[in-house]
GROMACS .gro file of C-alpha atoms in nm:
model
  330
    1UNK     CA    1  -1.858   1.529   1.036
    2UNK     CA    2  -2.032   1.202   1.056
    3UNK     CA    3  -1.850   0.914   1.143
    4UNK     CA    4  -1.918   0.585   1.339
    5UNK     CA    5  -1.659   0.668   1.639
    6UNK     CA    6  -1.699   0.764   1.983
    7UNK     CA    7  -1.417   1.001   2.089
    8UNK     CA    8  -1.213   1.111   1.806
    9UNK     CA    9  -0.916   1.127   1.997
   10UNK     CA   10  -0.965   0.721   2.079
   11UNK     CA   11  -1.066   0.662   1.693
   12UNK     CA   12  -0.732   0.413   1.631
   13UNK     CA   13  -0.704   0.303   1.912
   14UNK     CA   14  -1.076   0.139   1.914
   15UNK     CA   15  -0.988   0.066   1.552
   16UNK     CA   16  -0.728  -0.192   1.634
   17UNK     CA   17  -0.913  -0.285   1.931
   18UNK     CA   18  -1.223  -0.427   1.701
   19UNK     CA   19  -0.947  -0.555   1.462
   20UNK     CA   20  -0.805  -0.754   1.766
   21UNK     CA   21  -1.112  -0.893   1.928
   22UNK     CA   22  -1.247  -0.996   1.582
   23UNK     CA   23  -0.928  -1.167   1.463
   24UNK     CA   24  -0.729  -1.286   1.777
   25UNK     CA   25  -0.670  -1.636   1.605
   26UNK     CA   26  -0.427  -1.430   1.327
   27UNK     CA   27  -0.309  -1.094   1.488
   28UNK     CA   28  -0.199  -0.978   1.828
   29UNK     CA   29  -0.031  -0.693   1.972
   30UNK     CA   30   0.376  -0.683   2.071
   31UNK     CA   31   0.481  -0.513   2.378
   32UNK     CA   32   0.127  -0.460   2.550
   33UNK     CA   33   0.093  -0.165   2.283
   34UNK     CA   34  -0.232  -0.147   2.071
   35UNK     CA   35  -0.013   0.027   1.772
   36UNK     CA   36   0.274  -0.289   1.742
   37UNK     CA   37   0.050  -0.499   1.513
   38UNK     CA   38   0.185  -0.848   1.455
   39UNK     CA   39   0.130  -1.177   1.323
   40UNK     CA   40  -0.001  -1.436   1.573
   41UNK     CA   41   0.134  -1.737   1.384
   42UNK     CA   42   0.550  -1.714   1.352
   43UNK     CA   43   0.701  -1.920   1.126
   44UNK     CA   44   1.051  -1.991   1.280
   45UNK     CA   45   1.367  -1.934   1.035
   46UNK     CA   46   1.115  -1.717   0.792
   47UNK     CA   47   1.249  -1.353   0.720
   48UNK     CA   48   1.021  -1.123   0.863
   49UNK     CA   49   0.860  -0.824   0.666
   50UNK     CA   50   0.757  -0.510   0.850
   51UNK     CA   51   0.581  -0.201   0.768
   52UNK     CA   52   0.425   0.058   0.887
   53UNK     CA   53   0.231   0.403   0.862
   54UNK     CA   54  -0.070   0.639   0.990
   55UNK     CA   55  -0.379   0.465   1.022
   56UNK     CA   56  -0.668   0.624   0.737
   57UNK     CA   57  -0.570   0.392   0.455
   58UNK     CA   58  -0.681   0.037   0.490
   59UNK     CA   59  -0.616  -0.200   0.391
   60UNK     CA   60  -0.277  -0.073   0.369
   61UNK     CA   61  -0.059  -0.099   0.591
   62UNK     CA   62  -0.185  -0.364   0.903
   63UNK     CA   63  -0.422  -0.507   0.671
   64UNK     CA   64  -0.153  -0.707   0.459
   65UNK     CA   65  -0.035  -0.899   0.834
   66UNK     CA   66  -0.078  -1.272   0.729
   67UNK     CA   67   0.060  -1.549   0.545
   68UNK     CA   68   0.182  -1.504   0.258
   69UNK     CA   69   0.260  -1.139   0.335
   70UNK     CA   70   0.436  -0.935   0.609
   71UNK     CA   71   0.475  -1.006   0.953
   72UNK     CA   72   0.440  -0.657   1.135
   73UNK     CA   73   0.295  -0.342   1.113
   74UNK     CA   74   0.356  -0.037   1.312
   75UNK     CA   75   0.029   0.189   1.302
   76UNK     CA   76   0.025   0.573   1.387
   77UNK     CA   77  -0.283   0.812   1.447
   78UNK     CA   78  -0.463   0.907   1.114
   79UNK     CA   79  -0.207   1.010   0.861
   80UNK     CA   80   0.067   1.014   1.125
   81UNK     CA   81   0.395   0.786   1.185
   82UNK     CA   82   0.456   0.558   1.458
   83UNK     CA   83   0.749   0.543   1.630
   84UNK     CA   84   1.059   0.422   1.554
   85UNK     CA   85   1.006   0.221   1.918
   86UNK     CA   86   0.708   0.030   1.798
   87UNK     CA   87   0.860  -0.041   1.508
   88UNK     CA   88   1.179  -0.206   1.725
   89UNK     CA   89   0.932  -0.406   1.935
   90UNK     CA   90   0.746  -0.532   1.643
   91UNK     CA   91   1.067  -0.649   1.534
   92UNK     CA   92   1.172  -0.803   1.857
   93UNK     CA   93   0.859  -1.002   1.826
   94UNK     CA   94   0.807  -1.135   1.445
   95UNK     CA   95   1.197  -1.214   1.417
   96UNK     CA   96   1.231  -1.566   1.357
   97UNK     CA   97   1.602  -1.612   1.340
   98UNK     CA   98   1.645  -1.529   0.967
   99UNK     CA   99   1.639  -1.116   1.015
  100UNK     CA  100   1.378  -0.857   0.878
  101UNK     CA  101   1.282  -0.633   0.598
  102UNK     CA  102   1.134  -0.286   0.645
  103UNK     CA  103   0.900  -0.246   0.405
  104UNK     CA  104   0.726   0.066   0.369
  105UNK     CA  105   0.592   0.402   0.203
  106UNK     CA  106   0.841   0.663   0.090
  107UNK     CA  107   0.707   0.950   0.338
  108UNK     CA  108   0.983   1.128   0.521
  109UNK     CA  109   0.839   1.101   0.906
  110UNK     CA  110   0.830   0.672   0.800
  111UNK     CA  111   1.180   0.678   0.718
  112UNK     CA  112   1.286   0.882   1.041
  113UNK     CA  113   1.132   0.560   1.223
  114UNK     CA  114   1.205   0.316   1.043
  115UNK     CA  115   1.619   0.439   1.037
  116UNK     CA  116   1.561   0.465   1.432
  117UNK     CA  117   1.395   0.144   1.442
  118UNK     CA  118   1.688  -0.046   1.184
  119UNK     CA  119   1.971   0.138   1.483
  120UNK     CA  120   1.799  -0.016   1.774
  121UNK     CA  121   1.795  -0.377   1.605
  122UNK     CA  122   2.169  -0.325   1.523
  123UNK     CA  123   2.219  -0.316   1.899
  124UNK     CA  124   2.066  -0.628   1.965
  125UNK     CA  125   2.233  -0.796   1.666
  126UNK     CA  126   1.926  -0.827   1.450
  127UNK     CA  127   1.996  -0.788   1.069
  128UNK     CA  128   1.757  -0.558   0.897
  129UNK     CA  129   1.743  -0.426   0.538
  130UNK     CA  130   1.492  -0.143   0.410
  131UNK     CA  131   1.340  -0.046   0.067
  132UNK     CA  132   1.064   0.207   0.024
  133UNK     CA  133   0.738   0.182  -0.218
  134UNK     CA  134   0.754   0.500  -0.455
  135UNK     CA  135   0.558   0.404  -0.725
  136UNK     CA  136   0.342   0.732  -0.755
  137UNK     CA  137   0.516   0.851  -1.084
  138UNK     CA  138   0.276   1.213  -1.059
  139UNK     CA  139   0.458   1.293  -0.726
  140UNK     CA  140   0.777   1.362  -0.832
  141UNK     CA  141   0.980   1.354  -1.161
  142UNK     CA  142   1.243   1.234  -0.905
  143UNK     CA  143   1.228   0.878  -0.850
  144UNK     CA  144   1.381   0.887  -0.472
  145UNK     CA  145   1.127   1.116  -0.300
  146UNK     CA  146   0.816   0.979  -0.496
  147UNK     CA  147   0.499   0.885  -0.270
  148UNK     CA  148   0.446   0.509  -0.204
  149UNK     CA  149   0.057   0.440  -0.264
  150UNK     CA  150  -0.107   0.134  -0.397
  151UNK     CA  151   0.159   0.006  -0.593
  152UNK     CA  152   0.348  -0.123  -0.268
  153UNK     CA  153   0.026  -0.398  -0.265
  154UNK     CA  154   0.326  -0.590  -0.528
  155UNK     CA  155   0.591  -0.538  -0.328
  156UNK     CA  156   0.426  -0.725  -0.054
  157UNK     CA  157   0.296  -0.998  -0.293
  158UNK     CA  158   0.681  -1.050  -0.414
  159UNK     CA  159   0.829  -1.025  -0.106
  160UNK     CA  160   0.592  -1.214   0.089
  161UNK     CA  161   0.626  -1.481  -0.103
  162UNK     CA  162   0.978  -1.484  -0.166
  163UNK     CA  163   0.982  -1.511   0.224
  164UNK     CA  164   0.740  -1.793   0.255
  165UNK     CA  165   0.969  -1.999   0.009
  166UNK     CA  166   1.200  -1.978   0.268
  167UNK     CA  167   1.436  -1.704   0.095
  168UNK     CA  168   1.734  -1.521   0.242
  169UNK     CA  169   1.710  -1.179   0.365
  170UNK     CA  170   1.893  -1.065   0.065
  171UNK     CA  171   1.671  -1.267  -0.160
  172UNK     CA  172   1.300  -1.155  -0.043
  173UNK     CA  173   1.509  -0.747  -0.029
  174UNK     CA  174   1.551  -0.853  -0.400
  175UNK     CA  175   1.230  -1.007  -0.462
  176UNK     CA  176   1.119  -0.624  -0.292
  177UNK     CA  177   1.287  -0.438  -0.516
  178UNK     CA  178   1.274  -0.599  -0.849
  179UNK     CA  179   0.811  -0.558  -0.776
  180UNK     CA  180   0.912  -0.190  -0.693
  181UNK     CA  181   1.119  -0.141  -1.030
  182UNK     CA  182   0.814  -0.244  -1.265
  183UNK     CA  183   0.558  -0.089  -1.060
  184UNK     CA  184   0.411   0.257  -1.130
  185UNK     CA  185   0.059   0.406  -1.006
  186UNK     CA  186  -0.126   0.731  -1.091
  187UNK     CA  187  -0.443   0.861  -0.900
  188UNK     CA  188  -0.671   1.130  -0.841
  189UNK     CA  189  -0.951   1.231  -0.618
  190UNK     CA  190  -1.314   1.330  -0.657
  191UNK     CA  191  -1.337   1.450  -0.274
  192UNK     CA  192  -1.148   1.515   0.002
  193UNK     CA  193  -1.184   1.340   0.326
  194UNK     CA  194  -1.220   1.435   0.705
  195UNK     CA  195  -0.963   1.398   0.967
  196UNK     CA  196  -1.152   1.235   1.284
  197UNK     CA  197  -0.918   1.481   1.521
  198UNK     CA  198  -0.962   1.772   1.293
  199UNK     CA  199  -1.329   1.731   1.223
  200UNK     CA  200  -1.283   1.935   0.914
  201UNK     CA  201  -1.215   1.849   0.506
  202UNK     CA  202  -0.842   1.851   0.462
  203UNK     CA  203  -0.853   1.992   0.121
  204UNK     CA  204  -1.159   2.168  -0.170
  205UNK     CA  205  -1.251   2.042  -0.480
  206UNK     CA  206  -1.538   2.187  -0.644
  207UNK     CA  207  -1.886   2.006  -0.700
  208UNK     CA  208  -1.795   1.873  -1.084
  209UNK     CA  209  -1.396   1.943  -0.985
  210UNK     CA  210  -1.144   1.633  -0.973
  211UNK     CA  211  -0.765   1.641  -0.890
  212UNK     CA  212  -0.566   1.449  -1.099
  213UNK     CA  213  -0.219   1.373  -0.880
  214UNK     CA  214  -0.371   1.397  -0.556
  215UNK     CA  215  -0.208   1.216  -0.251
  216UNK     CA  216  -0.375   1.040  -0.044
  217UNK     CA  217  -0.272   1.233   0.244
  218UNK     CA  218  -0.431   1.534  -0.012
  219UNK     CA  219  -0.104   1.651  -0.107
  220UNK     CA  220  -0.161   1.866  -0.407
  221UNK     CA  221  -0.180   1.700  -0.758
  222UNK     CA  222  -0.093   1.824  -1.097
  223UNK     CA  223  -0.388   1.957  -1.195
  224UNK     CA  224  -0.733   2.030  -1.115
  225UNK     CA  225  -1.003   2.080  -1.320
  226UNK     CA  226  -1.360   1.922  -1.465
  227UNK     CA  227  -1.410   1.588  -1.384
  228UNK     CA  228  -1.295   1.352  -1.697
  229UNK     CA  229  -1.462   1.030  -1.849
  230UNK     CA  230  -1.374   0.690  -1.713
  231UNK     CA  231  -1.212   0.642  -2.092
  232UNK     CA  232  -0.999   0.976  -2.082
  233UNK     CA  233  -0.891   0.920  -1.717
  234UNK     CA  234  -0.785   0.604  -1.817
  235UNK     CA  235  -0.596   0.736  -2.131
  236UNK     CA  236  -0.445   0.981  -1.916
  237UNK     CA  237  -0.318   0.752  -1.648
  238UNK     CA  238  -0.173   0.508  -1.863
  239UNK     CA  239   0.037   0.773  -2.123
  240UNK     CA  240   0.184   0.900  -1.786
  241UNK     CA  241   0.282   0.565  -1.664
  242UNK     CA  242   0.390   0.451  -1.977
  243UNK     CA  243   0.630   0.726  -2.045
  244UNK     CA  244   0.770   0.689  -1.709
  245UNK     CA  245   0.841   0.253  -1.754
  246UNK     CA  246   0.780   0.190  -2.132
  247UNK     CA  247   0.619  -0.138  -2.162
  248UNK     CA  248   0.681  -0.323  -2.511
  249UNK     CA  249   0.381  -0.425  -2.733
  250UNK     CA  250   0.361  -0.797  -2.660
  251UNK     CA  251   0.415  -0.798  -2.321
  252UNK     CA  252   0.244  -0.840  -2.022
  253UNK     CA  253   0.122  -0.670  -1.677
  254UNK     CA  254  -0.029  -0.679  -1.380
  255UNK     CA  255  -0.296  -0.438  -1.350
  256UNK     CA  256  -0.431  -0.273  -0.987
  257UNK     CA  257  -0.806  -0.043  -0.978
  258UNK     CA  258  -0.815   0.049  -0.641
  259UNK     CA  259  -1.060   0.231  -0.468
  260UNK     CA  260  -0.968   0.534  -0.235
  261UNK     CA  261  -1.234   0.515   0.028
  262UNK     CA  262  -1.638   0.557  -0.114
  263UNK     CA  263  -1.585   0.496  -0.478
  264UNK     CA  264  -1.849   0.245  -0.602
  265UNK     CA  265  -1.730  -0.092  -0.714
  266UNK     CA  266  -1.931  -0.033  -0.992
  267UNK     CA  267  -1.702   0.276  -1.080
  268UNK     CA  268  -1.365   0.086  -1.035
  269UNK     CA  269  -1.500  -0.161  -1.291
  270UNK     CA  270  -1.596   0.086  -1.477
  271UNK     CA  271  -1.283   0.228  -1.488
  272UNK     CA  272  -1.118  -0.125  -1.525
  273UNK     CA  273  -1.224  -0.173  -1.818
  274UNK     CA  274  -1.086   0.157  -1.981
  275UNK     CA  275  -0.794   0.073  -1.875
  276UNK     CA  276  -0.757  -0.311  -2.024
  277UNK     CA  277  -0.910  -0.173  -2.352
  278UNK     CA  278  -0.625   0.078  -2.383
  279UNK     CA  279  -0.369  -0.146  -2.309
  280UNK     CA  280  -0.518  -0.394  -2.541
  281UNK     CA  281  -0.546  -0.075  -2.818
  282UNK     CA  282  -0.126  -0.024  -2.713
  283UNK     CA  283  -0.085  -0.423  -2.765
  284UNK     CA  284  -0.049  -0.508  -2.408
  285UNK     CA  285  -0.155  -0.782  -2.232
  286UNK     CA  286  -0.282  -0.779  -1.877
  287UNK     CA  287  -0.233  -1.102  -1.717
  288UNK     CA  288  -0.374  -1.039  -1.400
  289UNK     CA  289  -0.661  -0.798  -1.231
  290UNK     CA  290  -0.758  -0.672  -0.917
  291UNK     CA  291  -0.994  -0.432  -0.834
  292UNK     CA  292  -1.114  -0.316  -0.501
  293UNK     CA  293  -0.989  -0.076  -0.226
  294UNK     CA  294  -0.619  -0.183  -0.086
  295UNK     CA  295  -0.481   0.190   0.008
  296UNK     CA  296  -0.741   0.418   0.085
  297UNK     CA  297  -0.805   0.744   0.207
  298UNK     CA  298  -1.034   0.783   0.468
  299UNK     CA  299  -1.348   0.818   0.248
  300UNK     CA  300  -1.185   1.006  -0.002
  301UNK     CA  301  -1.382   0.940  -0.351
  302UNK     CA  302  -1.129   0.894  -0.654
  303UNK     CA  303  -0.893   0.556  -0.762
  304UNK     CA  304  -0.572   0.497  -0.875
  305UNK     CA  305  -0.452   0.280  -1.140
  306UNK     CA  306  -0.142   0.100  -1.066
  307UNK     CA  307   0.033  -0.086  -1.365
  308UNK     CA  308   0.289  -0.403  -1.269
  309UNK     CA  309   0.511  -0.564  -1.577
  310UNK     CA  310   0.558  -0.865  -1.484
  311UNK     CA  311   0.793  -1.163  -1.619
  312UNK     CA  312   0.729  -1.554  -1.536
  313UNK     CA  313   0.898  -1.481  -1.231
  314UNK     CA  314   0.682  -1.180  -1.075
  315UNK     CA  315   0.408  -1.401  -1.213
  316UNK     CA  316   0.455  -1.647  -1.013
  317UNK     CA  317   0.527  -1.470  -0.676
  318UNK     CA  318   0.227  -1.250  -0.751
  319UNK     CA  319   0.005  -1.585  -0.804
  320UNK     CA  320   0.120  -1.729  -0.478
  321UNK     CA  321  -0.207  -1.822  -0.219
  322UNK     CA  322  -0.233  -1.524   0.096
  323UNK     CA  323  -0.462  -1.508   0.396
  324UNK     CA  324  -0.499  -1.200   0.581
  325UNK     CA  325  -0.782  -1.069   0.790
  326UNK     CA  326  -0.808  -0.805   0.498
  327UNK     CA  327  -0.695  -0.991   0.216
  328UNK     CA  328  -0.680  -1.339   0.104
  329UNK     CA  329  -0.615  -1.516  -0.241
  330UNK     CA  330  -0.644  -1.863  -0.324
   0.00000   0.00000   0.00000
């Protein structure tokens, strides 16, 4: 295992501590705890968006903290929940009067903590409503205990800017969910990736192997096998997302390459442009591109392709200006 660390057991930890240090003028910790990431700049009377998850994938989850976006983000060791305490006290902090969302990846340990975390609010008479990403159609033929991956990138987009137009709770939950309903994503992996605290590969591919369906936690996929063109992966990922949300010749999307960890930029584009040219071949139009890594894997090699369709509404939130310390559109 090489890795730029010192011990592995402090690898978050220093993380967030670099994170902090680097951008004190937008982020800051809640509660004198290193894991209860928050924005540094409250907007008073602005719903608050919260979210949370192991540390191993960013950008996702803290890296999305900024306007525009969410508000909070509860961070666990690598692949591991927080607590449904850190989650409170980010609440307690980012609350501006208007109540909070929860916001997060459909992974059964998350929604332990975030449930915990939406009970201690009650107490204290903070509203809260919760929605899950699940947009990782290979995970599951059913739709409530589907993975959240990079998909949930457009639920934040929608939601966060529902929120900064000053939007009810109610209104940014529905700005949430109607991003989650045309959202779908399909990856795979060309590697595994290594654990800081376990030192070791967390799962085997062989040298010209891929897994097609892999999570990025390396839950097992749907098949493994030779490693496919950039033009048949593409094929591939777009028949299964297509027959899970039909999308009508004529209309448009919102199209997401993202990277898992050490896949070239020149392979995402590579892949990028399969993609568009099959859409284009099935009469759809992509209105929108990005391409880059927003939910990795440690340094996983492999992408996913997540697929948005979008109306003038989604349009718009998804055009609206953001400024992270990971992320910012003009």
């Amino acid at each position: 295992m090489k890795k730029i660390m010192n011990q592995a057991e402090n690898y978050t930890d220093e993380m967030l501590r670099g994170i902090y240090a680097v951008h004190k003028d937008q982020v800051k910790c809640a509660a004198g705890d290193l894991r209860c990431y928050c924005t540094a700049k409250k907007v008073p009377g602005k719903v608050a968006i919260i979210t949370g998850g192991g540390n191993g994938h960013l950008p996702l989850f803290l890296g999305y903290v900024g306007d525009g976006m969410l508000d909070g983000c509860g961070v666990g060791d690598v692949f591991q929940s927080p607590s449904g305490k850190q989650i409170y006290h980010i609440t307690k902090e980012v609350e501006a009067g208007a109540g909070a969302l929860y916001l997060y990846g459909n992974y059964t340990g998350d929604v332990m903590v975030f449930d915990d975390a939406a009970e201690r609010c009650e107490m204290d008479d903070i509203e809260t409503r919760s929605i899950v990403g699940a947009d990782d159609v290979n995970s599951s033929q059913d739709v409530t205990v589907r993975r959240g991956v990079a998909g949930i990138f457009f639920m934040y987009k929608a939601a966060g800017a529902k929120a900064r137009a000053m939007g009810t709770l109610d209104e940014v939950l529905a700005a949430a969910q109607k991003a989650k309903d045309a959202t779908r994503t399909v990856g795979f992996a060309l590697t595994p990736c290594i654990i800081p605290e376990k030192g070791v590969p967390n799962f085997e591919l062989g040298e010209n192997e891929m897994a097609m369906g892999m999570g990025i936690h390396g839950e097992p996929g749907i098949w493994n096998g030779p490693v496919k063109t950039a033009d048949e992966i593409a094929k591939e990922s777009c028949d299964t997302i297509l027959k899970d949300m039909p999308v009508e010749k004529g209309s448009q999307v919102a199209l997401l390459i993202n990277g898992l960890g050490s896949t070239p930029l020149d392979e995402q584009y590579i892949l990028a442009n399969s993609v568009m040219e099959y859409l284009k071949e099935k009469g759809i139009t992509v209105y929108r591109t990005w391409v880059g890594e927003y939910a990795t894997s440690m340094e996983m090699a492999g992408a996913s392709v997540s697929i948005c369709k979008v109306d003038e509404e989604l349009k718009g939130w998804l055009d609206e200006p953001v400024n992270t310390p990971f992320y910012k559109q003009v």
